[in-house]
Amino acid sequence: MSVDRDRIEAAVSEILAALGDDPAREGLQQTPRRVAELYAELFAGVGVDPAEALRSTFDSSPVSSGAAPETDARADERTTADDLDAFGRPAQPVLLRDIAFRSVCEHHLLPFEGVAHVAYVPSGRIAGLGSIVAVVESASSRLQLQERLTDDIADALERALDARGVLVVLDARHGCVTARGPRQTGSTTVTLSARGSLADPSARAEVTALLGATQGLGR
């Protein structure tokens, strides 16, 4: 879905006039066009399912090289068959941290930007690392709330990969906090969304520590 650039240009001209300025003066003549181009880029994800970025995945089954390795007899007794990999060992998470993103808050139309930390536990299929970045980019390229964006990324990974567990942490600085109102230029907002096995408090704490999300990595 593409934005209607003509309508955006007309609306920006009206806003400039409403602000008491002259849209026809030299410094503003091209502003409506520039804003329309900017919005086309910022909102390129409108109407796009972020999970589409994960259409190409890879089989995570190990390549056979003889006998399978021995399982750990000390494995947590709470581990179920759904938590085991093809060798019968506890499935391990894939982690990707410090994914830079930017989005636009739907409340004041001001930008917010930061880093996304993503982890998932595969259940047969894995995604290319660039595809995970593309999910974050797609989900953030629309009017958003940080809380919803966190859920959108987690939902896309869970649906497309049928992942055993998903954990997404966003750490972002908001224009509506830094440029207006409280004007807290140093504060950030952290949101978390967990699914499946990574919703378990102990597993979530372990993976969050590995991601470094609790230490403000990526700022």
C-alpha positions as MATLAB code, in Angstrom:
seq = 'MSVDRDRIEAAVSEILAALGDDPAREGLQQTPRRVAELYAELFAGVGVDPAEALRSTFDSSPVSSGAAPETDARADERTTADDLDAFGRPAQPVLLRDIAFRSVCEHHLLPFEGVAHVAYVPSGRIAGLGSIVAVVESASSRLQLQERLTDDIADALERALDARGVLVVLDARHGCVTARGPRQTGSTTVTLSARGSLADPSARAEVTALLGATQGLGR';
ca = [
       0.000    0.000    0.000;
       1.549    3.302   -1.066;
       0.826    6.663    0.506;
      -1.157    9.299   -1.400;
       1.584   11.854   -2.012;
      -0.716   14.430   -3.612;
      -2.990   14.482   -0.572;
       0.004   14.730    1.754;
       1.399   17.687   -0.191;
      -1.952   19.465   -0.056;
      -2.298   18.762    3.664;
       1.214   20.025    4.446;
       0.504   23.226    2.543;
      -2.621   23.705    4.661;
      -0.668   23.089    7.859;
       1.970   25.645    6.873;
      -0.755   28.190    6.187;
      -2.479   27.327    9.480;
       0.808   28.020   11.261;
       0.682   31.535    9.868;
       3.413   31.065    7.291;
       3.323   31.380    3.518;
       3.616   28.020    1.691;
       4.534   29.940   -1.466;
       7.623   31.630   -0.060;
      10.973   30.442   -1.345;
      12.031   28.409    1.674;
       8.743   26.481    1.810;
       7.870   25.943   -1.839;
       9.331   22.427   -1.938;
       8.509   21.513    1.657;
       5.190   19.741    0.898;
       6.914   17.574   -1.725;
       9.802   16.776    0.613;
       7.429   15.808    3.411;
       5.453   13.559    1.046;
       8.675   11.803    0.029;
       9.678   11.458    3.672;
       6.328    9.945    4.637;
       6.490    7.502    1.737;
       9.737    6.216    3.240;
       8.715    6.311    6.900;
       5.408    4.525    6.268;
       6.509    1.999    3.644;
       5.316   -0.815    5.912;
       1.651    0.247    5.969;
      -0.495   -2.674    4.808;
       2.476   -5.069    4.755;
       2.588   -8.181    6.949;
       6.025   -8.182    8.672;
       6.014  -11.987    8.528;
       6.358  -11.750    4.729;
      10.044  -11.021    5.307;
      10.381  -14.582    6.626;
       9.040  -16.430    3.590;
      12.491  -17.943    2.964;
      13.692  -20.060    5.884;
      16.205  -22.851    6.380;
      16.058  -26.340    7.831;
      17.765  -26.348   11.224;
      18.134  -30.133   11.389;
      21.755  -31.158   12.018;
      23.763  -32.770    9.226;
      24.291  -36.423   10.105;
      27.887  -37.379   10.875;
      27.456  -40.738   12.499;
      26.091  -41.340   15.955;
      24.210  -38.541   17.604;
      25.893  -36.972   20.632;
      24.851  -38.126   24.056;
      22.119  -36.181   25.755;
      22.792  -34.465   29.047;
      21.457  -36.678   31.810;
      21.389  -33.635   34.060;
      18.900  -31.779   31.868;
      16.093  -30.075   33.731;
      13.376  -32.627   34.476;
      10.794  -30.067   33.392;
      12.091  -30.217   29.806;
       9.519  -31.760   27.459;
       9.868  -33.315   24.011;
       8.766  -30.021   22.474;
      11.804  -28.332   24.033;
      14.351  -30.729   22.500;
      16.299  -30.458   19.253;
      16.795  -33.245   16.691;
      19.480  -34.815   18.912;
      17.277  -34.843   21.992;
      19.149  -31.948   23.596;
      17.441  -28.826   24.970;
      16.805  -26.476   22.036;
      18.994  -23.378   22.132;
      17.922  -19.830   21.243;
      19.122  -17.717   18.335;
      19.882  -14.156   19.423;
      20.294  -10.959   17.431;
      20.805   -7.730   19.321;
      21.301   -4.015   18.675;
      19.073   -3.856   15.576;
      18.674   -0.131   14.956;
      15.120    0.963   14.151;
      13.038    4.096   13.853;
       9.294    4.593   13.832;
       6.690    7.336   14.269;
       4.466    7.592   17.333;
       0.800    7.759   16.412;
      -0.031   10.148   19.263;
       2.016   13.205   18.232;
       3.475   12.092   14.881;
       6.953   12.444   16.360;
       9.711    9.892   15.743;
      11.012    7.367   18.226;
      14.152    5.360   17.626;
      16.378    2.887   19.363;
      17.498   -0.719   19.219;
      15.666   -4.035   19.090;
      17.006   -7.204   20.692;
      15.462  -10.404   19.314;
      15.713  -14.043   20.383;
      13.834  -17.133   19.283;
      14.040  -20.866   19.880;
      13.716  -22.697   16.530;
      11.445  -25.654   15.977;
      12.804  -26.977   12.700;
      13.164  -23.772   10.670;
      15.543  -20.849   11.089;
      15.578  -17.429    9.449;
      18.401  -15.562    7.798;
      19.670  -12.820   10.080;
      18.885  -10.191    7.458;
      15.286  -11.417    7.403;
      14.929  -10.729   11.115;
      16.189   -7.193   10.548;
      13.627   -6.869    7.729;
      10.823   -7.892   10.114;
      11.816   -5.110   12.505;
      12.026   -2.619    9.631;
       8.630   -3.605    8.220;
       6.828   -3.527   11.563;
       8.314   -0.146   12.480;
       7.588    1.544    9.128;
       4.082    2.674   10.067;
       2.389    4.719   12.762;
       3.134    2.807   15.933;
       3.172    2.560   19.677;
       6.319    0.994   21.098;
       4.295   -1.546   23.058;
       2.432   -2.666   19.929;
       5.591   -2.676   17.819;
       7.220   -5.061   20.289;
       4.239   -7.412   20.028;
       4.087   -7.112   16.224;
       7.702   -8.265   15.871;
       7.204  -11.160   18.287;
       3.966  -12.243   16.591;
       5.586  -12.240   13.139;
       8.483  -14.419   14.305;
       6.206  -16.823   16.144;
       3.816  -17.204   13.195;
       6.324  -17.442   10.372;
       8.862  -19.699   12.088;
       6.509  -21.659   14.344;
       9.139  -20.900   16.957;
       9.133  -22.699   20.298;
       9.789  -19.408   22.005;
      10.252  -15.744   21.101;
      11.557  -12.794   23.074;
      11.705   -9.209   21.785;
      13.047   -6.231   23.739;
      12.905   -2.650   22.433;
      14.884    0.203   23.989;
      13.934    3.533   22.427;
      14.086    7.295   22.843;
      10.835    9.141   22.040;
      10.471   12.549   20.447;
       7.303   13.173   22.435;
       9.409   12.920   25.611;
      12.599   14.627   24.418;
      11.169   17.467   22.280;
       7.996   18.424   24.152;
       6.383   18.141   27.558;
       8.926   16.789   30.053;
      11.858   17.148   27.617;
      13.815   14.310   29.155;
      16.596   13.933   26.601;
      18.351   11.107   28.426;
      15.441    8.801   29.208;
      14.520    5.722   27.197;
      11.533    3.392   27.195;
      12.027   -0.378   27.394;
       9.308   -2.828   26.337;
       9.346   -6.621   26.241;
       7.225   -9.263   24.538;
       7.674  -12.982   25.232;
       6.073  -16.031   23.633;
       6.139  -19.777   24.213;
       9.093  -21.245   26.098;
      10.713  -17.828   26.503;
       7.699  -16.583   28.436;
       8.904  -18.755   31.321;
      10.424  -16.342   33.869;
      13.714  -18.220   34.292;
      14.236  -18.717   30.551;
      13.274  -15.117   29.893;
      15.747  -13.845   32.499;
      18.562  -15.970   31.064;
      18.005  -14.839   27.482;
      17.473  -11.208   28.487;
      20.860  -11.297   30.213;
      22.464  -12.765   27.089;
      20.887  -10.048   24.970;
      22.306   -7.441   27.307;
      18.974   -5.662   27.221;
      19.023   -5.017   30.961;
      22.395   -3.255   30.659;
      21.343   -0.764   27.986;
      23.498   -2.273   25.242;
      23.263   -0.465   21.928;
      22.632    3.040   23.262;
];
